[in-house]
Amino acid sequence: MLVQFVGYLAVAVILGVGGRPSVGEAISVALRAVPTLIGATLLYIVGITLVSFVLGLLVALGSLVAGTAGASLGGVVMLIGLFGVSIWSAVRLSLLVPVIVREGLSNPVAAMRRSWELTGGHTPRLLGFYALLMLGYLAISFMVSLLLITPLSLVFGAGAVTNFLAGVVAGLIGAVSNVLLVAVLVRVHAQLSRATPDGQASLFD
């Protein structure tokens, strides 16, 4: 995960910082920014854990009142609620990487607050946009795997060679998708951080 964080931040530096930094400079900036991203990630995990604990406590209290049937229903409601909170908060904090890199925020709480501020009022549109990106990624990944892995399996058969090549293809797809994801986040951050005349950030203008 540490290497992945460095990669995200380095790509954001290259794409989102002026002056055309070299790869070495981008990695250097990314390494300095990693503690902030790790801190924000840990705070997010702690927050979701606390929400899960509170929801679980409510379900337990409800089961004492409503019995087994109430506990089962409460468990389903808890899972749905936890999923909704996780997705909603993830969208609100989705601009952490460009915020840390482009705005130079080194305090995890400040970075989270800034991302929360930028995405305020745009959460439904961002959620839909990210969902479309995910669907596109899944479709492209499936088609590439189908077009490449199937012929390889016919040539080499089911074995170590095919598994290795499949892993290489999956890794390349993942690497390209991560670069594109960071590029999208940098672009979204640039749009939302640019105030319109009425004082509101404009998305996808």
mmCIF file of C-alpha atoms in Angstrom:
data_model
loop_
_atom_site.group_PDB
_atom_site.id
_atom_site.type_symbol
_atom_site.label_atom_id
_atom_site.label_comp_id
_atom_site.label_asym_id
_atom_site.label_seq_id
_atom_site.Cartn_x
_atom_site.Cartn_y
_atom_site.Cartn_z
ATOM 1 C CA MET A 1 0.000 0.000 0.000
ATOM 2 C CA LEU A 2 2.890 2.364 0.738
ATOM 3 C CA VAL A 3 4.265 1.942 -2.789
ATOM 4 C CA GLN A 4 0.781 2.501 -4.177
ATOM 5 C CA PHE A 5 0.394 5.709 -2.177
ATOM 6 C CA VAL A 6 3.750 6.970 -3.450
ATOM 7 C CA GLY A 7 2.657 6.159 -6.991
ATOM 8 C CA TYR A 8 -0.639 8.025 -6.631
ATOM 9 C CA LEU A 9 1.066 11.091 -5.207
ATOM 10 C CA ALA A 10 3.892 11.065 -7.763
ATOM 11 C CA VAL A 11 1.436 10.909 -10.656
ATOM 12 C CA ALA A 12 -0.545 13.756 -9.095
ATOM 13 C CA VAL A 13 2.657 15.809 -8.847
ATOM 14 C CA ILE A 14 3.503 15.216 -12.506
ATOM 15 C CA LEU A 15 -0.028 15.971 -13.699
ATOM 16 C CA GLY A 16 -1.082 18.663 -11.278
ATOM 17 C CA VAL A 17 1.979 20.752 -10.447
ATOM 18 C CA GLY A 18 3.392 23.360 -12.799
ATOM 19 C CA GLY A 19 6.994 23.488 -13.941
ATOM 20 C CA ARG A 20 7.119 19.992 -15.447
ATOM 21 C CA PRO A 21 8.821 18.182 -12.555
ATOM 22 C CA SER A 22 11.052 15.234 -13.362
ATOM 23 C CA VAL A 23 10.175 11.728 -12.215
ATOM 24 C CA GLY A 24 12.775 11.976 -9.462
ATOM 25 C CA GLU A 25 11.372 15.287 -8.232
ATOM 26 C CA ALA A 26 7.844 13.890 -8.327
ATOM 27 C CA ILE A 27 8.858 10.868 -6.260
ATOM 28 C CA SER A 28 10.674 13.123 -3.788
ATOM 29 C CA VAL A 29 7.569 15.268 -3.296
ATOM 30 C CA ALA A 30 5.429 12.139 -3.054
ATOM 31 C CA LEU A 31 7.615 10.660 -0.320
ATOM 32 C CA ARG A 32 7.259 13.835 1.725
ATOM 33 C CA ALA A 33 3.485 13.772 1.252
ATOM 34 C CA VAL A 34 2.998 10.086 2.076
ATOM 35 C CA PRO A 35 2.697 10.586 5.878
ATOM 36 C CA THR A 36 -0.184 13.000 5.310
ATOM 37 C CA LEU A 37 -2.039 10.551 3.083
ATOM 38 C CA ILE A 38 -1.410 7.686 5.500
ATOM 39 C CA GLY A 39 -2.640 9.804 8.408
ATOM 40 C CA ALA A 40 -5.812 10.774 6.551
ATOM 41 C CA THR A 41 -6.435 7.154 5.570
ATOM 42 C CA LEU A 42 -6.054 5.992 9.167
ATOM 43 C CA LEU A 43 -8.432 8.705 10.360
ATOM 44 C CA TYR A 44 -10.965 7.577 7.756
ATOM 45 C CA ILE A 45 -10.648 3.966 8.895
ATOM 46 C CA VAL A 46 -11.072 4.989 12.531
ATOM 47 C CA GLY A 47 -14.144 7.031 11.624
ATOM 48 C CA ILE A 48 -15.782 4.178 9.719
ATOM 49 C CA THR A 49 -14.938 1.798 12.572
ATOM 50 C CA LEU A 50 -16.617 4.114 15.078
ATOM 51 C CA VAL A 51 -19.705 4.396 12.881
ATOM 52 C CA SER A 52 -19.803 0.606 12.574
ATOM 53 C CA PHE A 53 -19.505 0.264 16.347
ATOM 54 C CA VAL A 54 -22.340 2.721 16.986
ATOM 55 C CA LEU A 55 -24.604 1.031 14.436
ATOM 56 C CA GLY A 56 -23.791 -2.378 15.897
ATOM 57 C CA LEU A 57 -24.603 -1.103 19.372
ATOM 58 C CA LEU A 58 -27.951 0.208 18.162
ATOM 59 C CA VAL A 59 -28.729 -3.149 16.547
ATOM 60 C CA ALA A 60 -27.827 -4.961 19.765
ATOM 61 C CA LEU A 61 -30.082 -2.685 21.790
ATOM 62 C CA GLY A 62 -32.850 -3.150 19.244
ATOM 63 C CA SER A 63 -32.563 -6.930 19.457
ATOM 64 C CA LEU A 64 -33.137 -6.753 23.202
ATOM 65 C CA VAL A 65 -36.417 -4.993 22.538
ATOM 66 C CA ALA A 66 -37.621 -6.623 19.314
ATOM 67 C CA GLY A 67 -36.111 -10.100 19.627
ATOM 68 C CA THR A 68 -34.495 -12.248 16.930
ATOM 69 C CA ALA A 69 -36.583 -10.925 14.034
ATOM 70 C CA GLY A 70 -35.756 -7.368 14.995
ATOM 71 C CA ALA A 71 -32.080 -8.238 15.276
ATOM 72 C CA SER A 72 -32.047 -9.725 11.765
ATOM 73 C CA LEU A 73 -33.784 -6.701 10.295
ATOM 74 C CA GLY A 74 -31.526 -4.396 12.262
ATOM 75 C CA GLY A 75 -28.464 -6.224 10.959
ATOM 76 C CA VAL A 76 -29.569 -5.694 7.364
ATOM 77 C CA VAL A 77 -30.298 -2.023 8.026
ATOM 78 C CA MET A 78 -26.901 -1.649 9.700
ATOM 79 C CA LEU A 79 -25.068 -3.130 6.716
ATOM 80 C CA ILE A 80 -26.951 -0.901 4.291
ATOM 81 C CA GLY A 81 -26.323 2.144 6.455
ATOM 82 C CA LEU A 82 -22.635 1.355 6.866
ATOM 83 C CA PHE A 83 -22.256 0.829 3.122
ATOM 84 C CA GLY A 84 -23.995 4.129 2.410
ATOM 85 C CA VAL A 85 -21.883 6.059 4.915
ATOM 86 C CA SER A 86 -18.691 4.479 3.566
ATOM 87 C CA ILE A 87 -19.490 5.374 -0.041
ATOM 88 C CA TRP A 88 -20.686 8.883 0.803
ATOM 89 C CA SER A 89 -17.649 9.697 2.940
ATOM 90 C CA ALA A 90 -15.295 8.163 0.357
ATOM 91 C CA VAL A 91 -16.706 10.493 -2.298
ATOM 92 C CA ARG A 92 -16.374 13.489 0.025
ATOM 93 C CA LEU A 93 -12.727 12.579 0.681
ATOM 94 C CA SER A 94 -11.920 11.508 -2.879
ATOM 95 C CA LEU A 95 -9.802 14.607 -3.560
ATOM 96 C CA LEU A 96 -7.275 13.934 -0.806
ATOM 97 C CA VAL A 97 -4.413 13.157 -3.195
ATOM 98 C CA PRO A 98 -4.683 16.307 -5.350
ATOM 99 C CA VAL A 99 -5.414 18.436 -2.274
ATOM 100 C CA ILE A 100 -2.255 17.219 -0.548
ATOM 101 C CA VAL A 101 -0.104 17.651 -3.657
ATOM 102 C CA ARG A 102 -1.531 20.717 -5.377
ATOM 103 C CA GLU A 103 -2.325 22.728 -2.262
ATOM 104 C CA GLY A 104 0.621 21.533 -0.198
ATOM 105 C CA LEU A 105 -1.418 20.596 2.873
ATOM 106 C CA SER A 106 0.633 18.493 5.275
ATOM 107 C CA ASN A 107 -1.927 18.224 8.076
ATOM 108 C CA PRO A 108 -4.164 15.157 7.514
ATOM 109 C CA VAL A 109 -7.154 16.808 9.196
ATOM 110 C CA ALA A 110 -6.743 19.974 7.116
ATOM 111 C CA ALA A 111 -6.468 17.910 3.928
ATOM 112 C CA MET A 112 -9.616 15.958 4.797
ATOM 113 C CA ARG A 113 -11.470 19.167 5.629
ATOM 114 C CA ARG A 114 -10.405 20.743 2.341
ATOM 115 C CA SER A 115 -11.545 17.753 0.290
ATOM 116 C CA TRP A 116 -14.817 17.735 2.227
ATOM 117 C CA GLU A 117 -15.261 21.426 1.476
ATOM 118 C CA LEU A 118 -14.551 21.090 -2.247
ATOM 119 C CA THR A 119 -16.913 18.161 -2.783
ATOM 120 C CA GLY A 120 -19.744 19.735 -0.793
ATOM 121 C CA GLY A 121 -22.826 20.152 -2.981
ATOM 122 C CA HIS A 122 -21.374 17.943 -5.720
ATOM 123 C CA THR A 123 -21.556 14.546 -4.016
ATOM 124 C CA PRO A 124 -24.405 13.036 -6.117
ATOM 125 C CA ARG A 125 -22.781 14.073 -9.402
ATOM 126 C CA LEU A 126 -19.364 12.889 -8.283
ATOM 127 C CA LEU A 127 -20.821 9.583 -7.123
ATOM 128 C CA GLY A 128 -22.496 9.059 -10.484
ATOM 129 C CA PHE A 129 -19.325 10.074 -12.314
ATOM 130 C CA TYR A 130 -17.165 7.697 -10.289
ATOM 131 C CA ALA A 131 -19.711 4.909 -10.788
ATOM 132 C CA LEU A 132 -19.533 5.397 -14.560
ATOM 133 C CA LEU A 133 -15.740 5.300 -14.397
ATOM 134 C CA MET A 134 -15.899 2.053 -12.441
ATOM 135 C CA LEU A 135 -18.288 0.495 -14.938
ATOM 136 C CA GLY A 136 -16.046 1.589 -17.800
ATOM 137 C CA TYR A 137 -13.003 0.135 -16.062
ATOM 138 C CA LEU A 138 -14.762 -3.188 -15.472
ATOM 139 C CA ALA A 139 -15.945 -3.365 -19.086
ATOM 140 C CA ILE A 140 -12.526 -2.527 -20.552
ATOM 141 C CA SER A 141 -10.760 -4.860 -18.132
ATOM 142 C CA PHE A 142 -13.107 -7.685 -19.083
ATOM 143 C CA MET A 143 -12.671 -7.103 -22.818
ATOM 144 C CA VAL A 144 -8.874 -6.832 -22.634
ATOM 145 C CA SER A 145 -8.648 -9.946 -20.492
ATOM 146 C CA LEU A 146 -10.966 -11.797 -22.862
ATOM 147 C CA LEU A 147 -9.009 -10.772 -25.955
ATOM 148 C CA LEU A 148 -5.570 -11.472 -24.469
ATOM 149 C CA ILE A 149 -5.947 -14.186 -21.855
ATOM 150 C CA THR A 150 -8.204 -16.470 -23.889
ATOM 151 C CA PRO A 151 -5.735 -16.800 -26.822
ATOM 152 C CA LEU A 152 -2.863 -17.282 -24.357
ATOM 153 C CA SER A 153 -4.711 -20.062 -22.588
ATOM 154 C CA LEU A 154 -5.357 -21.743 -25.945
ATOM 155 C CA VAL A 155 -1.667 -21.529 -26.857
ATOM 156 C CA PHE A 156 -0.065 -22.392 -23.512
ATOM 157 C CA GLY A 157 -2.909 -24.247 -21.838
ATOM 158 C CA ALA A 158 -3.922 -23.905 -18.214
ATOM 159 C CA GLY A 159 -0.698 -23.666 -16.278
ATOM 160 C CA ALA A 160 1.986 -21.513 -14.724
ATOM 161 C CA VAL A 161 2.818 -19.644 -17.950
ATOM 162 C CA THR A 162 -0.778 -18.624 -18.564
ATOM 163 C CA ASN A 163 -1.237 -17.629 -14.936
ATOM 164 C CA PHE A 164 1.932 -15.526 -15.047
ATOM 165 C CA LEU A 165 0.917 -13.760 -18.254
ATOM 166 C CA ALA A 166 -2.579 -13.200 -16.879
ATOM 167 C CA GLY A 167 -1.024 -11.595 -13.822
ATOM 168 C CA VAL A 168 1.115 -9.338 -16.014
ATOM 169 C CA VAL A 169 -1.922 -8.259 -18.033
ATOM 170 C CA ALA A 170 -3.941 -7.606 -14.874
ATOM 171 C CA GLY A 171 -1.063 -5.599 -13.423
ATOM 172 C CA LEU A 172 -0.755 -3.461 -16.547
ATOM 173 C CA ILE A 173 -4.495 -2.821 -16.605
ATOM 174 C CA GLY A 174 -4.393 -1.846 -12.942
ATOM 175 C CA ALA A 175 -1.408 0.470 -13.418
ATOM 176 C CA VAL A 176 -2.983 2.277 -16.370
ATOM 177 C CA SER A 177 -6.318 2.589 -14.579
ATOM 178 C CA ASN A 178 -4.624 4.047 -11.493
ATOM 179 C CA VAL A 179 -2.853 6.689 -13.583
ATOM 180 C CA LEU A 180 -6.122 7.587 -15.289
ATOM 181 C CA LEU A 181 -7.916 7.724 -11.934
ATOM 182 C CA VAL A 182 -5.378 10.149 -10.490
ATOM 183 C CA ALA A 183 -5.579 12.243 -13.663
ATOM 184 C CA VAL A 184 -9.359 12.427 -13.279
ATOM 185 C CA LEU A 185 -9.083 13.398 -9.605
ATOM 186 C CA VAL A 186 -6.553 16.117 -10.435
ATOM 187 C CA ARG A 187 -8.915 17.465 -13.082
ATOM 188 C CA VAL A 188 -11.906 17.376 -10.728
ATOM 189 C CA HIS A 189 -9.882 19.173 -8.070
ATOM 190 C CA ALA A 190 -8.855 21.837 -10.574
ATOM 191 C CA GLN A 191 -12.489 22.377 -11.531
ATOM 192 C CA LEU A 192 -13.871 22.502 -8.006
ATOM 193 C CA SER A 193 -11.108 24.698 -6.633
ATOM 194 C CA ARG A 194 -11.722 27.294 -9.318
ATOM 195 C CA ALA A 195 -14.486 29.551 -8.023
ATOM 196 C CA THR A 196 -17.140 30.829 -10.404
ATOM 197 C CA PRO A 197 -18.328 34.466 -10.278
ATOM 198 C CA ASP A 198 -21.158 33.577 -7.900
ATOM 199 C CA GLY A 199 -18.687 32.063 -5.473
ATOM 200 C CA GLN A 200 -19.592 28.442 -6.118
ATOM 201 C CA ALA A 201 -17.235 25.854 -7.568
ATOM 202 C CA SER A 202 -18.187 24.642 -11.023
ATOM 203 C CA LEU A 203 -18.070 20.961 -11.867
ATOM 204 C CA PHE A 204 -17.431 19.709 -15.419
ATOM 205 C CA ASP A 205 -17.881 23.126 -17.003
#
